[in-house]
Coordinates of C-alpha atoms in Angstrom, one line a residue:
X287 CA -26.3 104.9 179.8
X288 CA -24.8 101.6 178.5
X289 CA -27.0 98.9 176.9
X290 CA -26.2 95.3 176.6
X291 CA -26.0 93.6 173.1
X292 CA -29.2 91.7 173.8
X293 CA -31.1 95.0 174.5
X294 CA -29.7 96.5 171.3
X295 CA -30.8 93.4 169.3
X296 CA -34.3 93.7 170.9
X297 CA -34.5 97.3 169.9
X298 CA -33.5 96.6 166.4
X299 CA -36.0 93.8 166.1
X300 CA -38.8 96.1 167.5
X301 CA -37.7 98.8 165.0
X302 CA -37.8 96.3 162.1
X303 CA -41.2 95.0 163.2
X304 CA -42.5 98.6 163.4
X305 CA -41.2 99.4 159.9
X306 CA -42.8 96.2 158.6
X307 CA -46.1 97.2 160.2
X308 CA -45.8 100.7 158.6
X309 CA -45.0 99.2 155.2
X310 CA -48.0 96.8 155.5
X311 CA -50.2 99.7 156.6
X312 CA -49.0 101.8 153.7
X313 CA -49.8 98.9 151.3
X314 CA -53.2 98.4 152.8
X315 CA -53.9 102.1 152.5
X316 CA -52.8 102.1 148.8
X317 CA -55.0 99.0 148.2
X318 CA -58.0 100.7 150.0
X319 CA -57.5 103.8 147.8
X320 CA -57.4 101.7 144.7
X321 CA -60.6 99.8 145.7
X322 CA -62.4 103.0 146.6
X323 CA -61.5 104.8 143.4
X324 CA -62.4 101.7 141.3
X325 CA -65.7 101.4 143.1
X326 CA -66.5 105.1 142.4
X327 CA -65.6 104.6 138.7
X328 CA -67.8 101.5 138.5
X329 CA -70.7 103.3 140.1
X330 CA -70.3 106.2 137.8
X331 CA -70.1 103.8 134.8
X332 CA -73.4 102.1 135.8
X333 CA -75.2 105.4 136.4
X334 CA -74.1 106.6 132.9
X335 CA -75.4 103.3 131.4
X336 CA -78.7 103.8 133.2
X337 CA -79.0 107.4 132.0
X338 CA -78.3 106.3 128.4
X339 CA -80.8 103.4 128.6
X340 CA -83.5 105.8 129.9
X341 CA -82.7 108.2 127.1
X342 CA -83.1 105.4 124.5
X343 CA -86.3 104.1 126.2
X344 CA -88.1 107.4 126.5
X345 CA -86.7 109.1 123.4
X346 CA -84.5 112.1 123.2
X347 CA -84.9 114.2 126.2
X348 CA -84.2 117.9 126.8
X349 CA -81.0 119.6 126.0
X350 CA -80.3 119.8 129.7
X351 CA -80.5 116.1 130.0
X352 CA -78.1 115.7 127.1
X353 CA -75.6 118.1 128.7
X354 CA -76.0 116.1 132.0
X355 CA -74.9 112.9 130.2
X356 CA -72.0 114.7 128.6
X357 CA -70.9 115.8 132.1
X358 CA -71.2 112.3 133.5
X359 CA -69.0 111.0 130.7
X360 CA -66.3 113.6 131.6
X361 CA -66.5 112.7 135.3
X362 CA -66.3 109.0 134.4
X363 CA -63.2 109.7 132.3
X364 CA -61.5 111.4 135.3
X365 CA -62.5 108.6 137.7
X366 CA -61.3 105.9 135.4
X367 CA -57.9 107.6 135.0
X368 CA -57.6 108.1 138.8
X369 CA -58.6 104.5 139.5
X370 CA -55.9 103.2 137.1
X371 CA -53.3 105.5 138.7
X372 CA -54.2 104.3 142.2
X373 CA -54.2 100.7 141.1
X374 CA -50.7 101.0 139.7
X375 CA -49.4 102.7 142.9
X376 CA -51.0 99.9 145.0
X377 CA -49.3 97.3 142.7
X378 CA -45.9 98.9 143.2
X379 CA -46.3 99.0 147.0
X380 CA -47.6 95.5 147.1
X381 CA -44.5 94.1 145.5
X382 CA -42.5 95.0 148.6
X383 CA -45.0 93.8 151.2
X384 CA -46.8 90.5 151.7
X385 CA -50.3 92.1 151.5
X386 CA -52.3 90.5 148.7
X387 CA -53.5 92.7 145.9
X388 CA -57.1 93.4 145.2
X389 CA -58.1 92.7 141.5
X390 CA -59.8 95.6 139.9
X391 CA -63.4 95.2 138.7
X392 CA -63.4 96.6 135.1
X393 CA -66.2 96.7 132.6
X394 CA -65.8 94.0 130.0
X395 CA -63.7 95.2 127.1
X396 CA -65.0 94.4 123.6
X397 CA -62.6 92.5 121.3
X398 CA -60.8 94.4 118.7
X399 CA -62.7 94.8 115.4
X400 CA -62.2 92.0 112.9
X401 CA -61.8 94.4 110.0
X402 CA -58.5 95.8 111.4
X403 CA -55.4 94.4 109.7
X404 CA -53.2 92.2 111.9
X405 CA -49.4 92.6 112.1
X406 CA -47.7 89.5 113.4
X407 CA -44.6 90.2 115.6
X408 CA -42.5 87.1 116.5
X409 CA -40.0 87.5 119.3
X410 CA -36.8 85.7 118.4
X411 CA -36.6 82.3 120.1
X412 CA -33.5 81.3 122.1
X413 CA -31.0 79.0 120.4
X414 CA -30.0 77.1 123.5
X415 CA -31.9 75.8 126.5
X416 CA -32.2 78.5 129.2
X417 CA -31.8 75.8 131.9
X418 CA -28.9 73.5 130.8
X419 CA -27.5 75.4 127.8
X420 CA -28.1 72.5 125.3
X421 CA -28.8 73.4 121.7
X422 CA -31.1 70.5 121.2
X423 CA -34.3 72.5 121.5
X424 CA -37.5 71.9 119.4
X425 CA -40.4 74.3 119.0
X426 CA -43.5 73.0 120.8
X427 CA -46.0 75.9 120.5
X428 CA -46.5 79.6 121.0
X429 CA -47.6 81.9 123.8
X430 CA -48.8 85.5 123.7
X431 CA -46.7 88.0 125.6
X432 CA -48.5 89.2 128.7
X433 CA -48.9 92.9 128.5
X434 CA -50.1 93.6 132.0
X435 CA -50.7 91.3 135.0
X436 CA -53.0 92.5 137.7
X437 CA -53.4 89.9 140.5
X438 CA -54.0 86.6 138.8
X439 CA -55.5 88.0 135.7
X440 CA -53.5 88.4 132.5
X441 CA -54.5 90.4 129.5
X442 CA -54.3 89.2 125.9
X443 CA -51.3 89.7 123.8
X444 CA -53.1 91.7 121.1
X445 CA -52.1 95.4 121.2
X446 CA -54.2 98.1 119.6
X447 CA -52.0 100.6 117.7
X448 CA -52.6 103.6 115.6
X449 CA -50.5 105.0 112.7
X450 CA -50.1 108.7 113.0
X451 CA -51.6 110.9 110.3
X452 CA -49.2 111.5 107.4
X453 CA -49.3 114.5 105.1
X454 CA -48.1 114.3 101.6
X455 CA -48.1 116.4 98.4
X456 CA -49.5 114.7 95.3
X457 CA -47.7 116.0 92.2
X458 CA -49.8 115.3 89.1
X459 CA -47.9 115.4 85.8
X460 CA -49.6 115.3 82.4
X461 CA -47.3 114.1 79.8
X462 CA -47.5 115.5 76.2
X463 CA -47.0 113.4 73.1
X464 CA -46.7 114.6 69.5
X465 CA -47.7 112.6 66.5
X466 CA -45.0 112.1 63.9
X467 CA -47.7 111.6 61.3
X468 CA -50.0 114.6 61.8
X469 CA -47.9 116.7 64.1
X470 CA -50.8 117.0 66.6
X471 CA -50.2 117.0 70.4
X472 CA -52.0 114.4 72.5
X473 CA -52.4 114.9 76.3
X474 CA -54.6 113.3 78.9
X475 CA -57.3 115.6 80.3
X476 CA -56.7 117.4 83.6
X477 CA -57.8 115.6 86.7
X478 CA -61.1 116.5 88.4
X479 CA -60.9 118.6 91.5
X480 CA -63.8 118.9 94.0
X481 CA -63.1 122.6 94.6
X482 CA -61.7 125.4 92.4
X483 CA -57.9 125.6 92.1
X484 CA -57.8 122.1 93.5
X485 CA -54.9 122.5 96.0
X486 CA -56.8 120.4 98.6
X487 CA -57.4 116.7 98.0
X488 CA -60.7 115.0 98.6
X489 CA -59.5 113.2 101.7
X490 CA -58.3 116.5 103.3
X491 CA -61.6 118.2 102.4
X492 CA -63.6 115.3 103.9
X493 CA -61.5 115.6 107.1
X494 CA -62.0 119.3 107.4
X495 CA -65.8 119.0 107.0
X496 CA -66.1 116.0 109.3
X497 CA -64.1 117.7 112.0
X498 CA -66.1 120.9 111.8
X499 CA -69.7 119.5 111.5
X500 CA -69.3 115.9 112.8
X501 CA -66.8 116.5 115.7
X502 CA -67.7 120.2 116.4
X503 CA -64.1 121.3 116.0
X504 CA -64.0 124.9 114.9
X505 CA -61.7 125.8 112.0
X506 CA -59.3 127.8 114.3
X507 CA -58.6 124.7 116.4
X508 CA -58.1 122.6 113.3
X509 CA -55.6 125.2 112.0
X510 CA -53.7 125.1 115.3
X511 CA -53.5 121.3 115.2
X512 CA -52.4 121.2 111.5
X513 CA -49.6 123.7 112.4
X514 CA -48.4 121.5 115.2
X515 CA -48.2 118.7 112.6
X516 CA -46.0 120.9 110.4
X517 CA -48.6 122.1 107.9
X518 CA -49.7 125.7 108.2
X519 CA -53.2 126.4 106.9
X520 CA -54.8 129.6 108.0
X521 CA -58.3 130.0 109.2
X522 CA -59.4 132.0 106.1
X523 CA -57.9 129.3 103.9
X524 CA -59.9 126.5 105.7
X525 CA -63.1 128.7 105.6
X526 CA -62.6 129.2 101.9
X527 CA -62.6 125.4 101.4
X528 CA -65.7 124.9 103.5
X529 CA -67.5 127.4 101.4
X530 CA -66.3 125.8 98.2
X531 CA -67.4 122.3 99.5
X532 CA -70.8 123.7 100.3
X533 CA -71.2 125.0 96.8
X534 CA -69.9 121.7 95.3
X535 CA -72.4 119.7 97.5
X536 CA -75.4 121.9 96.7
X537 CA -76.6 119.6 93.9
X538 CA -76.5 116.6 96.2
X539 CA -78.6 118.6 98.8
X540 CA -81.0 119.5 96.1
X541 CA -81.5 115.9 95.1
X542 CA -82.1 114.9 98.8
X543 CA -84.6 117.8 99.1
X544 CA -86.4 116.7 96.0
X545 CA -86.6 113.1 97.2
X546 CA -87.8 114.0 100.7
X547 CA -90.5 116.5 99.4
X548 CA -91.9 113.9 97.0
X549 CA -93.2 112.0 100.0
X550 CA -96.8 111.9 101.0
X551 CA -95.9 111.8 104.7
X552 CA -93.2 113.7 106.5
X553 CA -92.0 113.8 110.1
X554 CA -91.0 117.3 111.1
X555 CA -89.2 118.6 114.2
X556 CA -86.6 121.2 115.3
X557 CA -83.9 121.1 118.0
X558 CA -81.7 123.7 119.6
X559 CA -78.1 124.1 118.6
X560 CA -75.6 126.5 120.2
X561 CA -74.4 129.2 117.8
X562 CA -71.2 131.1 118.4
X563 CA -71.7 134.8 118.7
X564 CA -69.9 137.9 120.0
X565 CA -69.8 137.7 123.7
X566 CA -71.1 134.1 124.0
X567 CA -73.4 131.8 122.3
X568 CA -77.0 132.1 121.0
X569 CA -79.7 129.4 120.6
X570 CA -80.2 128.6 117.0
X571 CA -82.4 125.9 115.4
X572 CA -81.8 122.8 113.3
X573 CA -85.0 121.8 111.4
X574 CA -85.3 118.2 110.3
X575 CA -87.8 116.7 107.9
X576 CA -87.7 112.9 107.6
X577 CA -89.2 110.7 104.9
X578 CA -89.6 107.1 106.1
X579 CA -92.2 105.0 104.3
X580 CA -90.9 101.7 105.9
X581 CA -93.7 101.6 108.6
X582 CA -96.2 101.7 105.7
X583 CA -94.4 99.0 103.6
X584 CA -93.2 101.7 101.3
X585 CA -90.2 101.0 99.0
X586 CA -88.7 104.4 98.9
X587 CA -85.4 104.8 100.7
X588 CA -85.6 106.8 103.9
X589 CA -83.9 110.2 103.9
X590 CA -83.6 113.3 106.1
X591 CA -83.5 116.9 105.0
X592 CA -81.9 119.5 107.3
X593 CA -82.2 123.2 107.5
X594 CA -80.5 125.7 109.8
X595 CA -81.9 129.0 111.1
X596 CA -80.8 131.5 113.7
X597 CA -84.2 131.7 115.3
X598 CA -87.5 129.8 115.5
X599 CA -89.8 132.1 113.5
X600 CA -92.8 130.7 111.7
X601 CA -91.3 131.8 108.3
X602 CA -88.8 129.0 108.3
X603 CA -91.1 126.0 108.1
X604 CA -93.2 127.9 105.6
X605 CA -90.2 128.4 103.4
X606 CA -88.9 124.9 103.9
X607 CA -92.2 123.2 102.9
X608 CA -93.3 125.8 100.3
X609 CA -95.2 124.0 97.5
X610 CA -95.4 120.7 99.5
X611 CA -98.7 119.1 100.4
X612 CA -99.3 116.0 102.4
X613 CA -99.4 114.7 106.0
X614 CA -97.0 116.3 108.4
X615 CA -96.4 114.6 111.7
X616 CA -95.0 117.1 114.2
X617 CA -95.5 118.5 117.7
X618 CA -98.0 121.2 118.5
X619 CA -95.5 124.1 117.8
X620 CA -97.5 127.1 116.5
X621 CA -94.9 127.8 113.8
X622 CA -96.5 125.1 111.7
X623 CA -100.0 126.6 111.9
X624 CA -99.7 128.5 108.6
X625 CA -99.2 125.2 106.8
X626 CA -102.6 124.0 107.9
X627 CA -104.6 127.0 106.7
X628 CA -107.3 126.3 104.1
X629 CA -106.3 129.2 101.9
X630 CA -102.7 128.0 101.6
X631 CA -101.2 127.6 98.1
X632 CA -101.2 124.8 96.8
X633 CA -103.4 123.6 99.6
X634 CA -103.4 122.9 103.3
X635 CA -101.1 120.4 104.9
X636 CA -102.8 117.7 106.9
X637 CA -101.7 117.7 110.6
X638 CA -100.8 114.4 112.3
X639 CA -99.7 115.3 115.8
X640 CA -97.1 113.2 117.6
X641 CA -98.0 111.0 120.5
X642 CA -94.4 110.8 121.7
X643 CA -94.4 114.6 122.3
X644 CA -97.8 114.4 124.0
X645 CA -96.7 111.5 126.2
X646 CA -93.7 113.4 127.7
X647 CA -95.7 115.9 129.7
X648 CA -98.1 113.2 131.0
X649 CA -95.1 111.1 131.9
X650 CA -93.5 113.9 133.9
X651 CA -96.7 114.1 136.0
X652 CA -96.8 110.3 136.4
X653 CA -93.1 109.7 137.0
X654 CA -92.8 108.3 140.5
X655 CA -89.1 108.0 140.5
X656 CA -88.8 111.6 139.2
X657 CA -90.9 112.9 142.1
X658 CA -88.6 111.0 144.5
X659 CA -85.5 112.5 143.0
X660 CA -87.1 116.0 143.3
X661 CA -88.0 115.4 147.0
X662 CA -91.7 115.0 146.4
X663 CA -93.8 112.1 147.9
X664 CA -93.8 109.0 145.8
X665 CA -97.6 108.9 145.8
X666 CA -97.9 112.5 144.7
X667 CA -98.7 111.8 141.1
X668 CA -101.6 112.6 138.8
X669 CA -103.9 109.6 138.3
X670 CA -105.2 111.2 135.1
X671 CA -101.6 111.5 133.8
X672 CA -100.9 107.9 134.7
X673 CA -103.9 106.7 132.9
X674 CA -102.9 108.8 129.9
X675 CA -99.5 107.2 129.8
X676 CA -101.0 103.7 130.0
X677 CA -103.3 104.4 127.1
X678 CA -100.6 105.9 124.9
X679 CA -98.3 103.0 125.6
X680 CA -101.2 100.7 124.5
X681 CA -101.3 102.6 121.2
X682 CA -97.5 102.2 120.9
X683 CA -97.9 98.4 121.4
X684 CA -100.4 98.3 118.5
X685 CA -98.1 100.3 116.3
X686 CA -95.2 97.9 116.9
X687 CA -97.4 95.0 115.8
X688 CA -98.5 96.6 112.5
X689 CA -95.2 98.4 111.8
X690 CA -94.1 97.5 108.3
X691 CA -97.5 96.2 107.0
X692 CA -99.4 97.7 104.1
X693 CA -103.0 98.7 104.1
X694 CA -104.1 95.4 102.8
X695 CA -102.6 93.3 105.5

């Protein structure tokens, strides 16, 4: 069947229009995906901030709540990454179609810290005019180079960069000199090493300890990372250095313990910590005793004493506070009861129970929003618990007013 040139031209125009509509639809779809993923990330970010604010307002919550916040942070990380990926795809598609881009709503980024050194990189200026080719050009100012333009918004030209970790071997040489007069040999003393044999420098030791105890990175993972960086350090070698550092820091721990136990008042508490064990993890305990005389206008610096145990037996606080006598503010855990006995040597510890611990249970009974989240009626709360929370909060208000005053104020 033959077709006239006009019909062929009409078909081509219809095909072009169809392809344009398809491209526009594809661009709109990409933009919609970017908006949805960005909105999800923003919602997750706000929920995370609300959870953190509640945690700060009502004190440290249960371990389950802490794990929930960690999980929210992981989900937020994935949503932010997906939102950025969808946004870049939408940006690429929008370049070929007339559909306007949708600017992404981002949480405000803080400026880079002022203490970081600045490296000034100047891009070489042209020697001739880019328009007419004349060499009569004069500098009139400077502009930062845009790093990324999204819609009409342009980011600053400052770029945050990191210098990869560098390993080095420090070779220490002690020169010897002989005296032409008395024939004696003079030599500088050997340098101090934090650990025996001194093959690991102080910065490396601090890194190993911080990664293990501050970042919760087991020694086997550290050894694997060091190997990838070209330095093979076995697990046993790293463990040997951890033990040596513990022995080297024992006098510091003893001084902290002496300072804390010289206080007339202590805050005591324990928290659960996961302990790696064969076949899984066990629940261990981290005991904390805090000396803080600032609420009573005391001049002693605040300090915290930590002890670790594999269980929560009563023997641990008895051993930690052996020989100490004073006021202990703690929860109603029965493991402290031996400290309050009249026949204790050198004498009984005076108990000062913690209102924050007592408030938690009342708050759970009076938490209207918590009942709604659990599917319970909003009005199904305990009036006695609500009154208890109100009165305890009144005590906290009084405490805030007198905090830092001495007994004569």
